[in-house]
mmCIF file with all atom_site columns, C-alpha atoms in Angstrom:
data_model
loop_
_atom_site.group_PDB
_atom_site.id
_atom_site.type_symbol
_atom_site.label_atom_id
_atom_site.label_alt_id
_atom_site.label_comp_id
_atom_site.label_asym_id
_atom_site.label_entity_id
_atom_site.label_seq_id
_atom_site.pdbx_PDB_ins_code
_atom_site.Cartn_x
_atom_site.Cartn_y
_atom_site.Cartn_z
_atom_site.occupancy
_atom_site.B_iso_or_equiv
_atom_site.pdbx_formal_charge
_atom_site.auth_seq_id
_atom_site.auth_comp_id
_atom_site.auth_asym_id
_atom_site.auth_atom_id
_atom_site.pdbx_PDB_model_num
ATOM 1   C CA . UNK G 1 1   ? -13.994 -15.332 -4.022  1.00 0.00 ? 972  UNK G CA 1
ATOM 2   C CA . UNK G 1 2   ? -15.755 -16.017 -0.739  1.00 0.00 ? 973  UNK G CA 1
ATOM 3   C CA . UNK G 1 3   ? -13.426 -16.259 2.268   1.00 0.00 ? 974  UNK G CA 1
ATOM 4   C CA . UNK G 1 4   ? -14.413 -18.308 5.293   1.00 0.00 ? 975  UNK G CA 1
ATOM 5   C CA . UNK G 1 5   ? -13.083 -17.795 8.823   1.00 0.00 ? 976  UNK G CA 1
ATOM 6   C CA . UNK G 1 6   ? -10.126 -20.112 8.166   1.00 0.00 ? 977  UNK G CA 1
ATOM 7   C CA . UNK G 1 7   ? -9.099  -18.202 5.030   1.00 0.00 ? 978  UNK G CA 1
ATOM 8   C CA . UNK G 1 8   ? -9.383  -14.901 6.883   1.00 0.00 ? 979  UNK G CA 1
ATOM 9   C CA . UNK G 1 9   ? -7.264  -16.161 9.786   1.00 0.00 ? 980  UNK G CA 1
ATOM 10  C CA . UNK G 1 10  ? -4.719  -17.679 7.379   1.00 0.00 ? 981  UNK G CA 1
ATOM 11  C CA . UNK G 1 11  ? -4.391  -14.400 5.470   1.00 0.00 ? 982  UNK G CA 1
ATOM 12  C CA . UNK G 1 12  ? -4.030  -12.420 8.717   1.00 0.00 ? 983  UNK G CA 1
ATOM 13  C CA . UNK G 1 13  ? -1.249  -14.742 9.894   1.00 0.00 ? 984  UNK G CA 1
ATOM 14  C CA . UNK G 1 14  ? 0.570   -14.528 6.554   1.00 0.00 ? 985  UNK G CA 1
ATOM 15  C CA . UNK G 1 15  ? 0.279   -10.742 6.455   1.00 0.00 ? 986  UNK G CA 1
ATOM 16  C CA . UNK G 1 16  ? 1.785   -10.618 9.928   1.00 0.00 ? 987  UNK G CA 1
ATOM 17  C CA . UNK G 1 17  ? 4.621   -12.992 8.988   1.00 0.00 ? 988  UNK G CA 1
ATOM 18  C CA . UNK G 1 18  ? 4.713   -14.619 5.542   1.00 0.00 ? 989  UNK G CA 1
ATOM 19  C CA . UNK G 1 19  ? 7.655   -16.804 6.591   1.00 0.00 ? 990  UNK G CA 1
ATOM 20  C CA . UNK G 1 20  ? 5.550   -18.920 8.948   1.00 0.00 ? 991  UNK G CA 1
ATOM 21  C CA . UNK G 1 21  ? 5.721   -22.595 8.075   1.00 0.00 ? 992  UNK G CA 1
ATOM 22  C CA . UNK G 1 22  ? 2.652   -24.522 6.968   1.00 0.00 ? 993  UNK G CA 1
ATOM 23  C CA . UNK G 1 23  ? 3.042   -26.582 10.140  1.00 0.00 ? 994  UNK G CA 1
ATOM 24  C CA . UNK G 1 24  ? 2.917   -23.484 12.342  1.00 0.00 ? 995  UNK G CA 1
ATOM 25  C CA . UNK G 1 25  ? -0.025  -22.078 10.386  1.00 0.00 ? 996  UNK G CA 1
ATOM 26  C CA . UNK G 1 26  ? -1.933  -25.342 10.663  1.00 0.00 ? 997  UNK G CA 1
ATOM 27  C CA . UNK G 1 27  ? -1.484  -25.364 14.445  1.00 0.00 ? 998  UNK G CA 1
ATOM 28  C CA . UNK G 1 28  ? -2.659  -21.776 14.786  1.00 0.00 ? 999  UNK G CA 1
ATOM 29  C CA . UNK G 1 29  ? -5.819  -22.184 12.714  1.00 0.00 ? 1000 UNK G CA 1
ATOM 30  C CA . UNK G 1 30  ? -6.584  -25.760 13.756  1.00 0.00 ? 1001 UNK G CA 1
ATOM 31  C CA . UNK G 1 31  ? -6.492  -27.408 10.321  1.00 0.00 ? 1002 UNK G CA 1
ATOM 32  C CA . UNK G 1 32  ? -4.275  -30.121 8.870   1.00 0.00 ? 1003 UNK G CA 1
ATOM 33  C CA . UNK G 1 33  ? -1.067  -29.191 7.058   1.00 0.00 ? 1004 UNK G CA 1
ATOM 34  C CA . UNK G 1 34  ? -2.499  -30.431 3.752   1.00 0.00 ? 1005 UNK G CA 1
ATOM 35  C CA . UNK G 1 35  ? -5.688  -28.363 4.225   1.00 0.00 ? 1006 UNK G CA 1
ATOM 36  C CA . UNK G 1 36  ? -3.612  -25.254 4.944   1.00 0.00 ? 1007 UNK G CA 1
ATOM 37  C CA . UNK G 1 37  ? -1.330  -25.889 1.951   1.00 0.00 ? 1008 UNK G CA 1
ATOM 38  C CA . UNK G 1 38  ? -4.402  -26.338 -0.285  1.00 0.00 ? 1009 UNK G CA 1
ATOM 39  C CA . UNK G 1 39  ? -5.932  -23.099 1.010   1.00 0.00 ? 1010 UNK G CA 1
ATOM 40  C CA . UNK G 1 40  ? -2.704  -21.167 0.399   1.00 0.00 ? 1011 UNK G CA 1
ATOM 41  C CA . UNK G 1 41  ? -2.494  -22.570 -3.150  1.00 0.00 ? 1012 UNK G CA 1
ATOM 42  C CA . UNK G 1 42  ? -6.169  -21.665 -3.815  1.00 0.00 ? 1013 UNK G CA 1
ATOM 43  C CA . UNK G 1 43  ? -5.685  -18.137 -2.422  1.00 0.00 ? 1014 UNK G CA 1
ATOM 44  C CA . UNK G 1 44  ? -2.646  -17.684 -4.681  1.00 0.00 ? 1015 UNK G CA 1
ATOM 45  C CA . UNK G 1 45  ? -4.400  -19.076 -7.772  1.00 0.00 ? 1016 UNK G CA 1
ATOM 46  C CA . UNK G 1 46  ? -7.453  -16.845 -7.201  1.00 0.00 ? 1017 UNK G CA 1
ATOM 47  C CA . UNK G 1 47  ? -5.301  -13.750 -6.800  1.00 0.00 ? 1018 UNK G CA 1
ATOM 48  C CA . UNK G 1 48  ? -6.036  -13.104 -3.117  1.00 0.00 ? 1019 UNK G CA 1
ATOM 49  C CA . UNK G 1 49  ? -2.372  -13.655 -2.294  1.00 0.00 ? 1020 UNK G CA 1
ATOM 50  C CA . UNK G 1 50  ? -0.361  -11.814 -4.915  1.00 0.00 ? 1021 UNK G CA 1
ATOM 51  C CA . UNK G 1 51  ? 3.122   -12.373 -3.568  1.00 0.00 ? 1022 UNK G CA 1
ATOM 52  C CA . UNK G 1 52  ? 5.483   -12.559 -0.646  1.00 0.00 ? 1023 UNK G CA 1
ATOM 53  C CA . UNK G 1 53  ? 7.817   -9.639  -0.044  1.00 0.00 ? 1024 UNK G CA 1
ATOM 54  C CA . UNK G 1 54  ? 10.688  -8.593  2.137   1.00 0.00 ? 1025 UNK G CA 1
ATOM 55  C CA . UNK G 1 55  ? 9.971   -5.204  3.664   1.00 0.00 ? 1026 UNK G CA 1
ATOM 56  C CA . UNK G 1 56  ? 13.081  -3.167  4.224   1.00 0.00 ? 1027 UNK G CA 1
ATOM 57  C CA . UNK G 1 57  ? 13.072  -0.802  7.157   1.00 0.00 ? 1028 UNK G CA 1
ATOM 58  C CA . UNK G 1 58  ? 13.914  2.636   5.889   1.00 0.00 ? 1029 UNK G CA 1
ATOM 59  C CA . UNK G 1 59  ? 15.905  4.833   8.198   1.00 0.00 ? 1030 UNK G CA 1
ATOM 60  C CA . UNK G 1 60  ? 13.202  7.373   9.016   1.00 0.00 ? 1031 UNK G CA 1
ATOM 61  C CA . UNK G 1 61  ? 15.856  9.873   10.067  1.00 0.00 ? 1032 UNK G CA 1
ATOM 62  C CA . UNK G 1 62  ? 17.117  9.804   6.476   1.00 0.00 ? 1033 UNK G CA 1
ATOM 63  C CA . UNK G 1 63  ? 13.794  10.124  4.612   1.00 0.00 ? 1034 UNK G CA 1
ATOM 64  C CA . UNK G 1 64  ? 10.997  12.660  4.367   1.00 0.00 ? 1035 UNK G CA 1
ATOM 65  C CA . UNK G 1 65  ? 7.465   11.291  4.208   1.00 0.00 ? 1036 UNK G CA 1
ATOM 66  C CA . UNK G 1 66  ? 4.304   13.174  3.316   1.00 0.00 ? 1037 UNK G CA 1
ATOM 67  C CA . UNK G 1 67  ? 0.765   12.635  2.123   1.00 0.00 ? 1038 UNK G CA 1
ATOM 68  C CA . UNK G 1 68  ? -0.233  14.845  -0.779  1.00 0.00 ? 1039 UNK G CA 1
ATOM 69  C CA . UNK G 1 69  ? -3.970  15.448  -1.126  1.00 0.00 ? 1040 UNK G CA 1
ATOM 70  C CA . UNK G 1 70  ? -4.907  16.307  -4.727  1.00 0.00 ? 1041 UNK G CA 1
ATOM 71  C CA . UNK G 1 71  ? -8.109  17.879  -5.997  1.00 0.00 ? 1042 UNK G CA 1
ATOM 72  C CA . UNK G 1 72  ? -8.884  18.064  -9.718  1.00 0.00 ? 1043 UNK G CA 1
ATOM 73  C CA . UNK G 1 73  ? -11.188 20.328  -11.752 1.00 0.00 ? 1044 UNK G CA 1
ATOM 74  C CA . UNK G 1 74  ? -12.597 18.492  -13.646 1.00 0.00 ? 1045 UNK G CA 1
ATOM 75  C CA . UNK G 1 75  ? -11.955 15.098  -12.087 1.00 0.00 ? 1046 UNK G CA 1
ATOM 76  C CA . UNK G 1 76  ? -9.095  13.359  -13.920 1.00 0.00 ? 1047 UNK G CA 1
ATOM 77  C CA . UNK G 1 77  ? -7.440  10.694  -11.794 1.00 0.00 ? 1048 UNK G CA 1
ATOM 78  C CA . UNK G 1 78  ? -6.976  8.503   -14.889 1.00 0.00 ? 1049 UNK G CA 1
ATOM 79  C CA . UNK G 1 79  ? -5.144  11.273  -16.743 1.00 0.00 ? 1050 UNK G CA 1
ATOM 80  C CA . UNK G 1 80  ? -2.445  11.514  -14.071 1.00 0.00 ? 1051 UNK G CA 1
ATOM 81  C CA . UNK G 1 81  ? -1.699  7.785   -13.782 1.00 0.00 ? 1052 UNK G CA 1
ATOM 82  C CA . UNK G 1 82  ? 1.264   8.007   -16.219 1.00 0.00 ? 1053 UNK G CA 1
ATOM 83  C CA . UNK G 1 83  ? 2.687   10.883  -14.149 1.00 0.00 ? 1054 UNK G CA 1
ATOM 84  C CA . UNK G 1 84  ? 2.322   8.875   -10.920 1.00 0.00 ? 1055 UNK G CA 1
ATOM 85  C CA . UNK G 1 85  ? 4.043   5.882   -12.512 1.00 0.00 ? 1056 UNK G CA 1
ATOM 86  C CA . UNK G 1 86  ? 7.108   8.008   -13.356 1.00 0.00 ? 1057 UNK G CA 1
ATOM 87  C CA . UNK G 1 87  ? 7.807   9.051   -9.745  1.00 0.00 ? 1058 UNK G CA 1
ATOM 88  C CA . UNK G 1 88  ? 9.383   6.174   -7.794  1.00 0.00 ? 1059 UNK G CA 1
ATOM 89  C CA . UNK G 1 89  ? 9.060   8.079   -4.512  1.00 0.00 ? 1060 UNK G CA 1
ATOM 90  C CA . UNK G 1 90  ? 5.252   7.796   -4.731  1.00 0.00 ? 1061 UNK G CA 1
ATOM 91  C CA . UNK G 1 91  ? 4.591   4.682   -2.669  1.00 0.00 ? 1062 UNK G CA 1
ATOM 92  C CA . UNK G 1 92  ? 0.775   4.711   -2.617  1.00 0.00 ? 1063 UNK G CA 1
ATOM 93  C CA . UNK G 1 93  ? -1.866  6.420   -4.721  1.00 0.00 ? 1064 UNK G CA 1
ATOM 94  C CA . UNK G 1 94  ? -5.526  6.070   -3.778  1.00 0.00 ? 1065 UNK G CA 1
ATOM 95  C CA . UNK G 1 95  ? -8.616  7.638   -5.285  1.00 0.00 ? 1066 UNK G CA 1
ATOM 96  C CA . UNK G 1 96  ? -10.809 8.576   -2.343  1.00 0.00 ? 1067 UNK G CA 1
ATOM 97  C CA . UNK G 1 97  ? -14.246 10.005  -1.665  1.00 0.00 ? 1068 UNK G CA 1
ATOM 98  C CA . UNK G 1 98  ? -14.979 13.419  -0.217  1.00 0.00 ? 1069 UNK G CA 1
ATOM 99  C CA . UNK G 1 99  ? -13.390 16.783  -0.939  1.00 0.00 ? 1070 UNK G CA 1
ATOM 100 C CA . UNK G 1 100 ? -10.096 15.195  -2.051  1.00 0.00 ? 1071 UNK G CA 1
ATOM 101 C CA . UNK G 1 101 ? -9.889  13.166  -5.250  1.00 0.00 ? 1072 UNK G CA 1
ATOM 102 C CA . UNK G 1 102 ? -6.517  11.455  -4.895  1.00 0.00 ? 1073 UNK G CA 1
ATOM 103 C CA . UNK G 1 103 ? -4.105  10.946  -2.014  1.00 0.00 ? 1074 UNK G CA 1
ATOM 104 C CA . UNK G 1 104 ? -0.443  10.099  -2.532  1.00 0.00 ? 1075 UNK G CA 1
ATOM 105 C CA . UNK G 1 105 ? 2.071   8.771   -0.028  1.00 0.00 ? 1076 UNK G CA 1
ATOM 106 C CA . UNK G 1 106 ? 5.511   10.098  -0.928  1.00 0.00 ? 1077 UNK G CA 1
ATOM 107 C CA . UNK G 1 107 ? 8.821   9.011   0.627   1.00 0.00 ? 1078 UNK G CA 1
ATOM 108 C CA . UNK G 1 108 ? 11.665  11.229  -0.557  1.00 0.00 ? 1079 UNK G CA 1
ATOM 109 C CA . UNK G 1 109 ? 15.359  11.162  0.276   1.00 0.00 ? 1080 UNK G CA 1
ATOM 110 C CA . UNK G 1 110 ? 15.427  14.866  1.112   1.00 0.00 ? 1081 UNK G CA 1
ATOM 111 C CA . UNK G 1 111 ? 13.104  17.793  1.687   1.00 0.00 ? 1082 UNK G CA 1
ATOM 112 C CA . UNK G 1 112 ? 14.449  19.276  -1.529  1.00 0.00 ? 1083 UNK G CA 1
ATOM 113 C CA . UNK G 1 113 ? 13.393  16.186  -3.496  1.00 0.00 ? 1084 UNK G CA 1
ATOM 114 C CA . UNK G 1 114 ? 9.932   16.295  -1.880  1.00 0.00 ? 1085 UNK G CA 1
ATOM 115 C CA . UNK G 1 115 ? 9.678   19.942  -2.902  1.00 0.00 ? 1086 UNK G CA 1
ATOM 116 C CA . UNK G 1 116 ? 10.619  19.046  -6.500  1.00 0.00 ? 1087 UNK G CA 1
ATOM 117 C CA . UNK G 1 117 ? 7.963   16.330  -6.614  1.00 0.00 ? 1088 UNK G CA 1
ATOM 118 C CA . UNK G 1 118 ? 5.384   18.679  -5.120  1.00 0.00 ? 1089 UNK G CA 1
ATOM 119 C CA . UNK G 1 119 ? 6.273   21.389  -7.655  1.00 0.00 ? 1090 UNK G CA 1
ATOM 120 C CA . UNK G 1 120 ? 6.042   18.927  -10.541 1.00 0.00 ? 1091 UNK G CA 1
ATOM 121 C CA . UNK G 1 121 ? 2.555   17.860  -9.453  1.00 0.00 ? 1092 UNK G CA 1
ATOM 122 C CA . UNK G 1 122 ? 1.361   21.434  -10.018 1.00 0.00 ? 1093 UNK G CA 1
ATOM 123 C CA . UNK G 1 123 ? 1.876   20.865  -13.768 1.00 0.00 ? 1094 UNK G CA 1
ATOM 124 C CA . UNK G 1 124 ? -0.237  17.681  -13.914 1.00 0.00 ? 1095 UNK G CA 1
ATOM 125 C CA . UNK G 1 125 ? -3.519  17.880  -15.883 1.00 0.00 ? 1096 UNK G CA 1
ATOM 126 C CA . UNK G 1 126 ? -6.518  19.540  -14.210 1.00 0.00 ? 1097 UNK G CA 1
ATOM 127 C CA . UNK G 1 127 ? -4.823  20.053  -10.829 1.00 0.00 ? 1098 UNK G CA 1
ATOM 128 C CA . UNK G 1 128 ? -6.958  22.420  -8.796  1.00 0.00 ? 1099 UNK G CA 1
ATOM 129 C CA . UNK G 1 129 ? -5.316  22.125  -5.372  1.00 0.00 ? 1100 UNK G CA 1
ATOM 130 C CA . UNK G 1 130 ? -2.537  20.184  -3.639  1.00 0.00 ? 1101 UNK G CA 1
ATOM 131 C CA . UNK G 1 131 ? -2.261  20.056  0.141   1.00 0.00 ? 1102 UNK G CA 1
ATOM 132 C CA . UNK G 1 132 ? 0.858   18.579  1.742   1.00 0.00 ? 1103 UNK G CA 1
ATOM 133 C CA . UNK G 1 133 ? 0.593   16.732  5.056   1.00 0.00 ? 1104 UNK G CA 1
ATOM 134 C CA . UNK G 1 134 ? 4.025   16.010  6.523   1.00 0.00 ? 1105 UNK G CA 1
ATOM 135 C CA . UNK G 1 135 ? 4.445   12.775  8.490   1.00 0.00 ? 1106 UNK G CA 1
ATOM 136 C CA . UNK G 1 136 ? 6.009   13.401  11.894  1.00 0.00 ? 1107 UNK G CA 1
ATOM 137 C CA . UNK G 1 137 ? 6.159   9.882   13.354  1.00 0.00 ? 1108 UNK G CA 1
ATOM 138 C CA . UNK G 1 138 ? 5.220   6.375   12.252  1.00 0.00 ? 1109 UNK G CA 1
ATOM 139 C CA . UNK G 1 139 ? 2.814   4.830   14.744  1.00 0.00 ? 1110 UNK G CA 1
ATOM 140 C CA . UNK G 1 140 ? 1.895   1.599   12.924  1.00 0.00 ? 1111 UNK G CA 1
ATOM 141 C CA . UNK G 1 141 ? 3.000   -0.058  9.712   1.00 0.00 ? 1112 UNK G CA 1
ATOM 142 C CA . UNK G 1 142 ? 1.354   -3.348  8.778   1.00 0.00 ? 1113 UNK G CA 1
ATOM 143 C CA . UNK G 1 143 ? 2.635   -3.284  5.219   1.00 0.00 ? 1114 UNK G CA 1
#
């Protein structure tokens, strides 16, 4: 789906605050309310907008967050997908290029739970190396 400048601006505004009214959106992107409503409907139907969510602020003093960088020998990101799906504390999992094959964002209730998750990952298929990068402070969160 090709996005024009109005679609891009509309998506940016909705990502920033999905509760904006169609009237407010139409004023900010300089289109009629009906044109904005039609664009939102088209973006939803074409799968560009997949949903609207409430993001709950976690008390960062009560959680432990880390990125786990995984390297496989041989490469097997597909083999570990069922293992990833079973760990609710894994919030993101991205296959990436470079020396690392897969990066996971983990938010655990305690350091002990993070340690358990990290230990369990060692038993996943074809794991060669896991490097843990602890998050010290959140600087930006646009999700």
